[in-house]
Coordinates of C-alpha atoms in Angstrom, one line a residue:
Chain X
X1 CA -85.7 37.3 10.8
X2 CA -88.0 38.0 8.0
X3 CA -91.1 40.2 9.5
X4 CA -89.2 41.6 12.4
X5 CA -89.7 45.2 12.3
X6 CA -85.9 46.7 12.5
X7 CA -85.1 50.2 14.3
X8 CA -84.7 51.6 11.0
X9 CA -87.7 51.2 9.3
X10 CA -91.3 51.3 10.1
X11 CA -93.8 49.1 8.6
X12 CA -93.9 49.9 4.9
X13 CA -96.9 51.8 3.6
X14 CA -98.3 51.2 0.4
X15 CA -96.2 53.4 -1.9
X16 CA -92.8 51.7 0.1
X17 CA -94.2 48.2 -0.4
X18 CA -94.1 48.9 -4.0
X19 CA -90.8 50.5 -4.3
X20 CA -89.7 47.2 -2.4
X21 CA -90.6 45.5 -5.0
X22 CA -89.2 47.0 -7.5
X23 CA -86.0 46.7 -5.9
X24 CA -86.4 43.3 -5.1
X25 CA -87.5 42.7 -8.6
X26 CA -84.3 44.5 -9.9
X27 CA -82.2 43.2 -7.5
X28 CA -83.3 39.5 -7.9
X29 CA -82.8 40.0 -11.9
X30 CA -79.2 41.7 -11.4
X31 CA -78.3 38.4 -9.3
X32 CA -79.3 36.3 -11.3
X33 CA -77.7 38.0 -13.8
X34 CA -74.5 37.6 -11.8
X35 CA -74.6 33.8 -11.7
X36 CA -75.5 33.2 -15.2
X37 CA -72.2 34.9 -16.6
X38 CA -70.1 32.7 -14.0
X39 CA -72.1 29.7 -15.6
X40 CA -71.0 31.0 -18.9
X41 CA -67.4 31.7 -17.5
X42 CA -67.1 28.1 -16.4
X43 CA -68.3 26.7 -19.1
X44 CA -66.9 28.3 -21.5
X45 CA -65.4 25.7 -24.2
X46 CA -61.8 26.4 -23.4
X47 CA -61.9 24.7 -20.0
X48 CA -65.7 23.2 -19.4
X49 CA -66.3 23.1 -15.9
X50 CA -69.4 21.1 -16.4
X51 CA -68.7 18.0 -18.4
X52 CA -69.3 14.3 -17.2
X53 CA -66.3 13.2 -17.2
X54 CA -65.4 16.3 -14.2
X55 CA -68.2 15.6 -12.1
X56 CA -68.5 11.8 -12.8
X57 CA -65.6 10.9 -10.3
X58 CA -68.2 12.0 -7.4
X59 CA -70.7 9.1 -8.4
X60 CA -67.2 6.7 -8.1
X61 CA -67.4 4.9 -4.6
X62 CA -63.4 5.4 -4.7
X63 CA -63.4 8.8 -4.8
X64 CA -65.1 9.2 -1.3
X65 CA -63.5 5.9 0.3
X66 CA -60.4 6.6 -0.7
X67 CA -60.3 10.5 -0.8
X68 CA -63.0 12.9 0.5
X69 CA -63.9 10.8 3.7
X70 CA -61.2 9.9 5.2
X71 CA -59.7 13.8 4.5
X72 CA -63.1 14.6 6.2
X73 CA -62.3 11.8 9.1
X74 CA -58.8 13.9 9.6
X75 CA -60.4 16.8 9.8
X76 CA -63.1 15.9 12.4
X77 CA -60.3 14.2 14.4
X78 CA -57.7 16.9 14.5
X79 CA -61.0 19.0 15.1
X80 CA -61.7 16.5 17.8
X81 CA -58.8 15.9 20.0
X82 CA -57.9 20.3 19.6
X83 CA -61.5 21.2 21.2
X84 CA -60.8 18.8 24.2
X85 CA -57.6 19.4 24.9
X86 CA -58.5 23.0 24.5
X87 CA -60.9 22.9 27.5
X88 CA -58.8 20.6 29.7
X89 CA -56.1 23.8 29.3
X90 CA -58.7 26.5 28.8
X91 CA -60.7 25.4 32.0
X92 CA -57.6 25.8 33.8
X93 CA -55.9 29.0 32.7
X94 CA -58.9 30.3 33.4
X95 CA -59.3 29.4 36.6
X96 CA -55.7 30.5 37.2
X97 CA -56.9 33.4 35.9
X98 CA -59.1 34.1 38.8
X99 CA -56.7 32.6 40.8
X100 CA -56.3 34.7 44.5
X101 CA -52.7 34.2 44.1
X102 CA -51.0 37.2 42.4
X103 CA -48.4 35.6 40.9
X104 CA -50.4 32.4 39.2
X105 CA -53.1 35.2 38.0
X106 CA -50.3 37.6 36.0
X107 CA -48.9 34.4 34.4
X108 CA -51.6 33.0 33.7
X109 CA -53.0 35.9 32.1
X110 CA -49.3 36.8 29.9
X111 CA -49.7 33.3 28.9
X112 CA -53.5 33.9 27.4
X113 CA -52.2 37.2 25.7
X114 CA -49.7 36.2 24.1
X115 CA -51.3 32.7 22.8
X116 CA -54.6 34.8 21.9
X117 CA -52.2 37.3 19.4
X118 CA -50.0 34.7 17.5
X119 CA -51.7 33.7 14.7
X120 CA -52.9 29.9 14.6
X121 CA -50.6 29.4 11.7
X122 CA -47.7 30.3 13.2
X123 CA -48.3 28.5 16.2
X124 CA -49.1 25.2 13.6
X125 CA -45.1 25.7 11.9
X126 CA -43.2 25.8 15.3
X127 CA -45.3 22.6 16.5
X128 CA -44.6 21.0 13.7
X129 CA -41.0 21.7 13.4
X130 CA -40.7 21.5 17.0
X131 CA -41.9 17.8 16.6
X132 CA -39.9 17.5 13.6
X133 CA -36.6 19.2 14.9
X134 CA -36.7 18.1 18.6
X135 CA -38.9 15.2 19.3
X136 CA -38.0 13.4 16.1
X137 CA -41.4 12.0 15.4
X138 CA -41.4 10.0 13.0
X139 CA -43.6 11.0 9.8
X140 CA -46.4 12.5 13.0
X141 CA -45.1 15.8 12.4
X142 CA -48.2 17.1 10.4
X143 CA -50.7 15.6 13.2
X144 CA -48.8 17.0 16.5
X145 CA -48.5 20.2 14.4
X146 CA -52.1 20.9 13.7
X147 CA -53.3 19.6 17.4
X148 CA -50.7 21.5 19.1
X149 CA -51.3 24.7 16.8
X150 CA -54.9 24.4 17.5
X151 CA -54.8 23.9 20.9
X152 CA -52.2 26.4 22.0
X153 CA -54.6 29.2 20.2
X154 CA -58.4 27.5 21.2
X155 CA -56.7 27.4 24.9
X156 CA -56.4 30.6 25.1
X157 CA -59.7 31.6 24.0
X158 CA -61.6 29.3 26.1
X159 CA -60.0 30.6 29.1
X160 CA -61.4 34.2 28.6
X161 CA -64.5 32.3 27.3
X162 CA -64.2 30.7 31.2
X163 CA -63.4 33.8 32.7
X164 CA -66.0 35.7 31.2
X165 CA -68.7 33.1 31.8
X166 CA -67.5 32.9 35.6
X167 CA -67.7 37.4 35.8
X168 CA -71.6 36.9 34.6
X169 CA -72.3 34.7 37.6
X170 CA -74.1 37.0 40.0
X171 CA -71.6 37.1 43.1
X172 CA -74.1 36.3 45.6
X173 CA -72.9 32.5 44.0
X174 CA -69.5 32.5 45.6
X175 CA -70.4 34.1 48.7
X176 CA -73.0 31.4 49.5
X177 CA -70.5 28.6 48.7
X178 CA -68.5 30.3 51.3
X179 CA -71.5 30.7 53.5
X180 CA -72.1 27.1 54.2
X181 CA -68.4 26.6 54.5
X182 CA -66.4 26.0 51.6
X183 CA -62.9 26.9 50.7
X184 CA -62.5 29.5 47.6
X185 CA -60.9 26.8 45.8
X186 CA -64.2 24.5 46.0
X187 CA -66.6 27.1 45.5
X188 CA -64.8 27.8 42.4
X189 CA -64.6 24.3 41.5
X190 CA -68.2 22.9 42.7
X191 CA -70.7 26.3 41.8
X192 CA -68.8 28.5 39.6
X193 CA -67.1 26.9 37.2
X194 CA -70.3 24.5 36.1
X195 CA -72.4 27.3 36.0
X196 CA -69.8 29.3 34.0
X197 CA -69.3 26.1 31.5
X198 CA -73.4 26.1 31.3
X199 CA -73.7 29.2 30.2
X200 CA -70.5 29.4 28.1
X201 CA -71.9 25.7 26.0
X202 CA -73.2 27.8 23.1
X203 CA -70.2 29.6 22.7
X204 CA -68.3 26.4 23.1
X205 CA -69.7 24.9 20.3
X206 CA -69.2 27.9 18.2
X207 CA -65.4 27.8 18.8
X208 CA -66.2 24.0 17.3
X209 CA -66.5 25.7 14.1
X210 CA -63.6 28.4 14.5
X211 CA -61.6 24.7 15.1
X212 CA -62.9 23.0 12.4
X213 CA -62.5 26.2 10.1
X214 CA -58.8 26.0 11.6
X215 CA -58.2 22.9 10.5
X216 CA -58.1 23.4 7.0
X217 CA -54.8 25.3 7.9
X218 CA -53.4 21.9 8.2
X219 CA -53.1 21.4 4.9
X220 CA -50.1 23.7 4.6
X221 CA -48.2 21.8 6.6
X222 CA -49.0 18.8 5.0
X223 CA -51.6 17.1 7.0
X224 CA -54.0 15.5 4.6
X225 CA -57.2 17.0 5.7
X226 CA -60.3 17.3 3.9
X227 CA -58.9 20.2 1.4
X228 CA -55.5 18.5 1.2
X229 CA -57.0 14.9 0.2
X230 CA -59.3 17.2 -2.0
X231 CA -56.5 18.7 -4.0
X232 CA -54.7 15.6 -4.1
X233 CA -58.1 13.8 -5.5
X234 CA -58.5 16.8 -8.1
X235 CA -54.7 16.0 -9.7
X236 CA -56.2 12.7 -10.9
X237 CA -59.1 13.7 -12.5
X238 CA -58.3 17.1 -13.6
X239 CA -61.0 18.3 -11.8
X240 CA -60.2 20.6 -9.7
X241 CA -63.2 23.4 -9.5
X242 CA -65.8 20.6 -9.2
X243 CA -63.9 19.3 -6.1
X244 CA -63.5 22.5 -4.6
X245 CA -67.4 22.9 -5.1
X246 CA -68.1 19.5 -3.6
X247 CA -65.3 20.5 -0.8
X248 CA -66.8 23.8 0.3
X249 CA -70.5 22.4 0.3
X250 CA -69.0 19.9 2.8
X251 CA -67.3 22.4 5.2
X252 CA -70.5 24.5 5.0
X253 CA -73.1 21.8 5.8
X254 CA -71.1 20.5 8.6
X255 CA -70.5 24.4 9.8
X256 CA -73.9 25.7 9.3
X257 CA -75.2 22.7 11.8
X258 CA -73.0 23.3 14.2
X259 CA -73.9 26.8 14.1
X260 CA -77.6 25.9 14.3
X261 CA -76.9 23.4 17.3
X262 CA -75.5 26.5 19.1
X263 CA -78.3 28.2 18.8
X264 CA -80.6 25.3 19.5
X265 CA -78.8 25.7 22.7
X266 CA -78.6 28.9 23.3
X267 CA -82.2 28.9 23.2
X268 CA -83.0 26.4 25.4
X269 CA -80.8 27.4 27.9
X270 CA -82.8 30.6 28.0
X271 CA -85.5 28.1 28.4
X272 CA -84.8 26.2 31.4
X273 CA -81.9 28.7 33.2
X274 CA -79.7 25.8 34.6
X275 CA -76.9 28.4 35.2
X276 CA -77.2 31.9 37.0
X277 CA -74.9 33.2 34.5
X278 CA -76.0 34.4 30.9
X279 CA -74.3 33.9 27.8
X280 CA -72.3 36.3 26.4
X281 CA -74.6 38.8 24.4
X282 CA -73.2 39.1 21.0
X283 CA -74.5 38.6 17.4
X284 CA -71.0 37.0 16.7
X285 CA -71.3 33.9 16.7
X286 CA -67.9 33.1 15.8
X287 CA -66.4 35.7 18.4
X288 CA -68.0 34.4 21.4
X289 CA -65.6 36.8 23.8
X290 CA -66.4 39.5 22.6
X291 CA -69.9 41.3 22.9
X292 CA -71.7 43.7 21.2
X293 CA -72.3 45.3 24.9
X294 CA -69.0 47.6 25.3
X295 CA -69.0 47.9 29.0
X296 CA -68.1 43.8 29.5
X297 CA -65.9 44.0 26.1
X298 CA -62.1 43.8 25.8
X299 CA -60.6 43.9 22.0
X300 CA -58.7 41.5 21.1
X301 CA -60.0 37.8 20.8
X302 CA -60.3 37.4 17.4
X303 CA -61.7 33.7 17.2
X304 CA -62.7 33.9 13.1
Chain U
X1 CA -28.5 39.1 19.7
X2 CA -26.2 38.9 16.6
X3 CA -27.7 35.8 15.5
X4 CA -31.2 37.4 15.7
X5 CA -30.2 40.3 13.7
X6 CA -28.5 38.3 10.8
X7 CA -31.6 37.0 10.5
X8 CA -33.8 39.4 10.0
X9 CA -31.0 40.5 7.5
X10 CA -30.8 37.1 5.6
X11 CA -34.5 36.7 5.3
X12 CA -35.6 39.8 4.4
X13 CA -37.5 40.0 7.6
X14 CA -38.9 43.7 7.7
X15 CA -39.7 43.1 4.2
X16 CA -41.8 40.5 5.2
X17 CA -43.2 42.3 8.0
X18 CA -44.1 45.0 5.8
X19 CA -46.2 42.6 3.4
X20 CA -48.5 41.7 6.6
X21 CA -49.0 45.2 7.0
X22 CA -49.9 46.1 3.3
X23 CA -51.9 42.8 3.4
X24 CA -54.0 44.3 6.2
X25 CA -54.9 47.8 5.7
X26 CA -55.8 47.2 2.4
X27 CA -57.5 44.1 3.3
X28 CA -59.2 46.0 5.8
X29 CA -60.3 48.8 3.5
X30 CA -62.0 46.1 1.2
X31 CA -63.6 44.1 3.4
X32 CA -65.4 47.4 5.0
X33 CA -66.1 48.4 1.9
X34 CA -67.7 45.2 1.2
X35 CA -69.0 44.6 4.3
X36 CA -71.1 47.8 4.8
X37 CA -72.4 47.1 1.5
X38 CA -73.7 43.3 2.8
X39 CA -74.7 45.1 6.1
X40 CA -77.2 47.1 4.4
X41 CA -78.3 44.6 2.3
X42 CA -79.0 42.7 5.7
X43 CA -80.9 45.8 7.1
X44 CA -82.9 46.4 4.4
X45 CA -86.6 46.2 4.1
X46 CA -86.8 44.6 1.0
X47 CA -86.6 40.7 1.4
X48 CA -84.6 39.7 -1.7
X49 CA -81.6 42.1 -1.0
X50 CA -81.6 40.5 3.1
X51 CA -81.7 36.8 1.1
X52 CA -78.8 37.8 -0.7
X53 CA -76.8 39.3 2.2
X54 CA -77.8 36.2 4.7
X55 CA -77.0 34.4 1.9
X56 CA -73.1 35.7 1.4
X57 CA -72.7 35.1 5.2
X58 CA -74.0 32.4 6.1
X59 CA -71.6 30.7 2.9
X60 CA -68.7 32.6 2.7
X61 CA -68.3 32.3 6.9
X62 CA -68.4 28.8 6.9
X63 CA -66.1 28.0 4.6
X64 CA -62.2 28.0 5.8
X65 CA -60.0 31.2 4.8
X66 CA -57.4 29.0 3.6
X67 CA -59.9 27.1 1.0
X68 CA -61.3 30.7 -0.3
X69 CA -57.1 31.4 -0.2
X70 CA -56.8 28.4 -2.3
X71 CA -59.6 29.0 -4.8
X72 CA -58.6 32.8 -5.6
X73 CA -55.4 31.4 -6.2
X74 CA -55.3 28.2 -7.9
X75 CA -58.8 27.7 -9.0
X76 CA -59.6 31.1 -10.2
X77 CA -56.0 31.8 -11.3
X78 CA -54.5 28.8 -12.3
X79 CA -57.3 26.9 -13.6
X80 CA -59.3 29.9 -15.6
X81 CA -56.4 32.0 -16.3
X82 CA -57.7 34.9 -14.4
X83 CA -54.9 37.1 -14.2
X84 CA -55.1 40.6 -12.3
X85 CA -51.4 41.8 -12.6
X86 CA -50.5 44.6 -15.1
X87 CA -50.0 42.7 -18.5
X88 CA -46.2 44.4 -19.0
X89 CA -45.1 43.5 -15.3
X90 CA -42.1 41.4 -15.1
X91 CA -43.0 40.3 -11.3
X92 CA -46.3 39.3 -12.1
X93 CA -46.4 36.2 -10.1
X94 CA -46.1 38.3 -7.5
X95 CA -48.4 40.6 -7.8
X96 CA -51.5 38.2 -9.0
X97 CA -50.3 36.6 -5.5
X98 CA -50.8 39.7 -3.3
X99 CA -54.0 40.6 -5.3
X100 CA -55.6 37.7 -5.2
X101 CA -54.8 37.4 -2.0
X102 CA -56.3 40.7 -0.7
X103 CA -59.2 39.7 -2.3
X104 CA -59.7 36.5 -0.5
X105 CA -58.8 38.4 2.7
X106 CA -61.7 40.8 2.0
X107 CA -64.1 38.4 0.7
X108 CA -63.8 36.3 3.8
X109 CA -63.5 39.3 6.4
X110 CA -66.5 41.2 4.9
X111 CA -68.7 38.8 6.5
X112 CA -67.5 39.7 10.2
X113 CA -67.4 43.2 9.6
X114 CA -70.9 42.9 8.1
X115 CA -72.3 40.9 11.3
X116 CA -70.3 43.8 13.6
X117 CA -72.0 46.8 12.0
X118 CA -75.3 44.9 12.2
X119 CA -75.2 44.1 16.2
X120 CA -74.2 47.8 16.0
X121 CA -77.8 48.2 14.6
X122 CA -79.0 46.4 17.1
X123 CA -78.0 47.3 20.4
X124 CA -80.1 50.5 19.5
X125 CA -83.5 50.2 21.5
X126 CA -86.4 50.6 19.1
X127 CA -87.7 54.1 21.4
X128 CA -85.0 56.1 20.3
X129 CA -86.3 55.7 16.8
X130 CA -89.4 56.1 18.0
X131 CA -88.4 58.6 19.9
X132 CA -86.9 61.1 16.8
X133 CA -90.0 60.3 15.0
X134 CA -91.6 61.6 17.8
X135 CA -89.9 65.0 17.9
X136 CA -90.6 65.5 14.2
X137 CA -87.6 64.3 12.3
X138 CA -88.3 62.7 9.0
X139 CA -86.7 59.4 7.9
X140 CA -82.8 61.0 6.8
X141 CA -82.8 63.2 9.9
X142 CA -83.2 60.4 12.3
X143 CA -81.2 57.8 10.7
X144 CA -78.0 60.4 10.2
X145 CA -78.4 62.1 13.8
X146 CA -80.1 60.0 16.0
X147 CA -79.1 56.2 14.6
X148 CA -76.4 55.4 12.7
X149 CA -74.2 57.6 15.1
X150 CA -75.3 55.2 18.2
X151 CA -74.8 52.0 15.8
X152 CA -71.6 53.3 15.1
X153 CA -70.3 53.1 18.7
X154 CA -71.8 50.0 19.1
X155 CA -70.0 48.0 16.8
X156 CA -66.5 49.7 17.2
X157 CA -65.5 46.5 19.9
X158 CA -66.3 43.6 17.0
X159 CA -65.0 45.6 14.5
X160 CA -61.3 46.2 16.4
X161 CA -62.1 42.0 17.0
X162 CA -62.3 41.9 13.2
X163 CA -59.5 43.8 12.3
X164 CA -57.1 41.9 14.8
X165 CA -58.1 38.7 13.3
X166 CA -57.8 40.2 9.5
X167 CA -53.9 41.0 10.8
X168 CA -53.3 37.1 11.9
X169 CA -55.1 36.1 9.4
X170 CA -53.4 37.3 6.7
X171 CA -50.9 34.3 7.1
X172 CA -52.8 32.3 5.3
X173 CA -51.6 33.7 2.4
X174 CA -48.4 32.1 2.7
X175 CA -50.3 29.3 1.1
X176 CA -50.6 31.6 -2.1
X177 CA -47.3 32.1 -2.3
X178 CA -47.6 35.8 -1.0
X179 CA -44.0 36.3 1.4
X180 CA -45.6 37.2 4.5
X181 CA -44.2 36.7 8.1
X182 CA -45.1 33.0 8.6
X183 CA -43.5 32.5 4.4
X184 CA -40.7 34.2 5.8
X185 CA -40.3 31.8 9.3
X186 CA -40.9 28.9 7.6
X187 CA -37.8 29.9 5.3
X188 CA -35.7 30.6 8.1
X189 CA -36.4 27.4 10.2
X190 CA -35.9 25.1 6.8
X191 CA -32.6 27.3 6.7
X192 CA -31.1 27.3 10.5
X193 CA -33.6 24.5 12.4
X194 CA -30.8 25.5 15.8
X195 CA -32.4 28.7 16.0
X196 CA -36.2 27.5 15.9
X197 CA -37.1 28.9 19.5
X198 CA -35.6 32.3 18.8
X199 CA -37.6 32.4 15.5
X200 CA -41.2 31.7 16.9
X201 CA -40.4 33.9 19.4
X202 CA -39.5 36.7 16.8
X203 CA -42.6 35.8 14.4
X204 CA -45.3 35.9 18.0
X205 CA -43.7 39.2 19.1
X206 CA -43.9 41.1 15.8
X207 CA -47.6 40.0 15.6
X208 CA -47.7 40.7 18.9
X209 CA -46.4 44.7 18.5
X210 CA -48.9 45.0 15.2
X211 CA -52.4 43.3 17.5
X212 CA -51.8 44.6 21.2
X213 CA -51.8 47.9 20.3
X214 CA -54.9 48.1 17.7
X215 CA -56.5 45.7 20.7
X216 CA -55.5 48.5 23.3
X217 CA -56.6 51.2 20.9
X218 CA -60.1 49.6 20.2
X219 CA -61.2 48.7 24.0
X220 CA -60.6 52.1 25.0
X221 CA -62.4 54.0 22.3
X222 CA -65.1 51.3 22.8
X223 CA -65.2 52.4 26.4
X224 CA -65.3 56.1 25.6
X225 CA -67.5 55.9 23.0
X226 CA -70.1 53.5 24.8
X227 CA -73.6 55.0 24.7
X228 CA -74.8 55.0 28.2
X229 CA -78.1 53.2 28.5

């Protein structure tokens, strides 16, 4: 990122290099600035944000046994059993998608739409109500809430994912699957859709984050995730801000790896082209339907 | 049909489907206002300002909407005392709820429409800058007639992606307390659990009337806008 000459600017001349740095200079003092009056702010004597006995719970083995991992164990479950479920479903709406039957391809495609526009947390209260209400769980409401929530929204997006993935295959693919005498159905099943998962595994694991992001949504309906088991943890000590630091550092590590490993990926595949089929060229890594490149884009798979 | 209509009466429903709205295009004006500011930060020459923008994204992205929801609201709120409503108002829960709450939706948002504008930057090939230079123009002229304008139409698609998931998103601010649609279903299934079906279906379909259209909208100015290369 850092020496990569942009389309913006050309490679800075003398007098530029040292107007840089006097904006860097100015800019780096002005942030700093920033973060030492939210220092202050937090520890100001009213409410002292950094005093031993706020942080010391997080040298306490209890505190993570008991609290922060298993909330982190929830999370990485729910996250878990949603992302394969989700690809069990996805891989086949999207395949009915493509479907040569008319009738399979429009339902299958209403049922995408429709999944892709309600929002995940809407589809997370009727699942858990729905368990709730009409298949009296008992107290696995929260659980078959968040999976069902998550995977009735991840489905969705991992079909067009699928679909997408199988349009970039060059279509000289399924013709020779029918040239040495396959059906439709098994050249979809045996040479597209492999290649299509190949090339669509970076993006796959980026909807791993979107998921795990997602889960956090649980905690509104009571499942005791990571931020739930959090909060609950910060009502004993009184130390709430600390925790949420501690909380957010967690979400972010585990994010920002996964977000590396897709690129790892990404990269690799580029490498060794084990699939016909590219990945889909966007910059969004968290919106791996849609690409930057307009002619192969359609609105509306918002995956943040 | 009558049931359905009592209870968009009971609960206030338009109301409620009014808040997402007012949650979103002012959410949406915030985070592009803060998200062209990171964008040029990440475009910019000067190393510290790209640190700082990288910085913001990489952090604020991966971290869930609903824990940013939660600090705004009970961290920065509760704990410090941080109140933005009017000091007279009488319903100034409510207000410090939708405030807040618009600034978590920007804070978080800003990040996408930050990484949109900048793959807008990108999909511009380096020999139409080199190109203006060519022909004379100095550094304003090219970047205002020959740059920014093709960036532009580059990043309408993830910005219209953006924008549809600011609209679902804002339900997460039924966590803050904020009466949106999903505060508003989750009133009315506690209330008449016979009628759950009916309710999803009424909550999916009003998101689905404020999304398809914005979706439909976006695709086909993307289309028309596309810069042929």
């Amino acid at each position: 990122m850092s020496d990569q000459t942009t389309v913006l600017f050309d490679a800075p001349g003398p007098k530029a290099r040292r107007r840089h740095l006097i904006i860097g200079v100015v800019a780096g003092l002005l942030f700093l600035l920033a973060l030492f009056l939210i220092i202050r702010g937090l520890a100001n004597p009213k409410n002292n944000q950094f005093t031993a006995a706020m942080w010391k719970p997080f040298l306490d083995a209890s505190t993570w046994l008991d609290y922060l991992l298993p909330g982190l164990a929830s999370t990485l479950l729910a996250a878990v059993i949603a992302i394969v479920l989700s690809i069990i479903l996805g891989v086949l709406l999207g395949l009915g998608r493509l479907a040569q039957n008319r009738i399979v391809r429009g339902a299958c495609g209403v049922i995408v739409e429709f999944f892709r526009a309600v929002p995940v947390l809407v589809g997370m209260l009727f699942s858990y109500y729905f368990a709730l209400f009409v298949l009296h769980l008992p107290n696995r409401q929260a659980f078959f809430g968040v999976i069902v929530g998550l995977t009735l929204y991840n489905m969705a997006v991992i079909a067009e994912l699928i679909r997408s993935g199988v349009h970039s295959l060059p279509g000289g693919q399924r013709e020779a699957g029918l040239a040495i005498g396959l059906t439709e159905s098994q050249s979809q099943w045996a040479i597209l859709l492999p290649q299509a998962i190949t090339a669509m595994l970076p993006s796959l694991v980026s909807q791993l984050v979107v998921i795990l992001k997602d889960t956090a949504l649980g905690a509104i309906i009571g499942y005791p995730d990571l931020l739930q088991s959090g909060y609950t943890m910060s009502n004993l000590y009184g130390n709430l801000i600390p925790t949420v630091i501690v909380v957010a550092a967690m979400y972010i590590i585990i994010n920002y790896s996964l977000t590396r490993v897709a690129r790892w990926l990404e990269r690799r595949m580029a490498r060794r082209g084990r699939s016909a089929g590219k990945p889909p060229q966007d910059t969004m890594i968290d919106n791996p339907a849609a690409s930057a490149n307009a002619a192969a884009s359609t609105v509306g798979v918002g995956s943040l | 049909m009558g049931d359905l209509l009592s209870l968009i009466k009971e609960f206030h429903f338009l109301a409620a489907f009014w808040m997402t709205i007012k949650l979103t295009v002012v959410g949406a004006i915030g985070s592009l206002i803060l998200g062209t500011i990171i964008a040029i930060f990440r475009v910019s020459p000067v190393p510290v300002l790209r640190a700082i923008g990288t910085g913001y994204v990489t952090l604020i992205r991966n971290t869930p909407l609903t824990l940013i929801a939660f600090v705004c609201s009970v961290a920065l709120l509760g704990t410090l005392g941080l109140s933005l409503a009017s000091p007279h108002a009488t319903d100034d829960v409510v207000q410090n709820g939708f405030r807040w709450g618009v600034i978590a939706i920007a804070v978080y948002h800003a990040t996408f429409v930050a990484e949109a504008l900048r793959s807008g930057v990108n999909t511009v090939p380096q020999g139409q800058a080199e190109a203006a230079r060519a022909i004379g123009l100095n550094f304003g002229q090219s970047l205002s007639s020959i740059i920014l304008p093709q960036a532009f139409r580059g990043s309408i698609a993830p910005l219209g992606n953006t924008l549809i998931a600011l609209t679902k998103n804002t339900t997460v601010l039924s966590t803050v307390g904020v009466a949106e649609m999903s505060y508003a279903m989750k009133n009315m299934i506690e209330a008449r659990a016979s009628l759950l079906y009916m309710i999803f279906l009424l909550v999916a379909a009003a998101f689905v009337i404020l999304t398809l259209p914005v979706g439909a909208f976006f695709t086909s100015l993307s289309k028309r806008m596309a810069v042929r290369r």
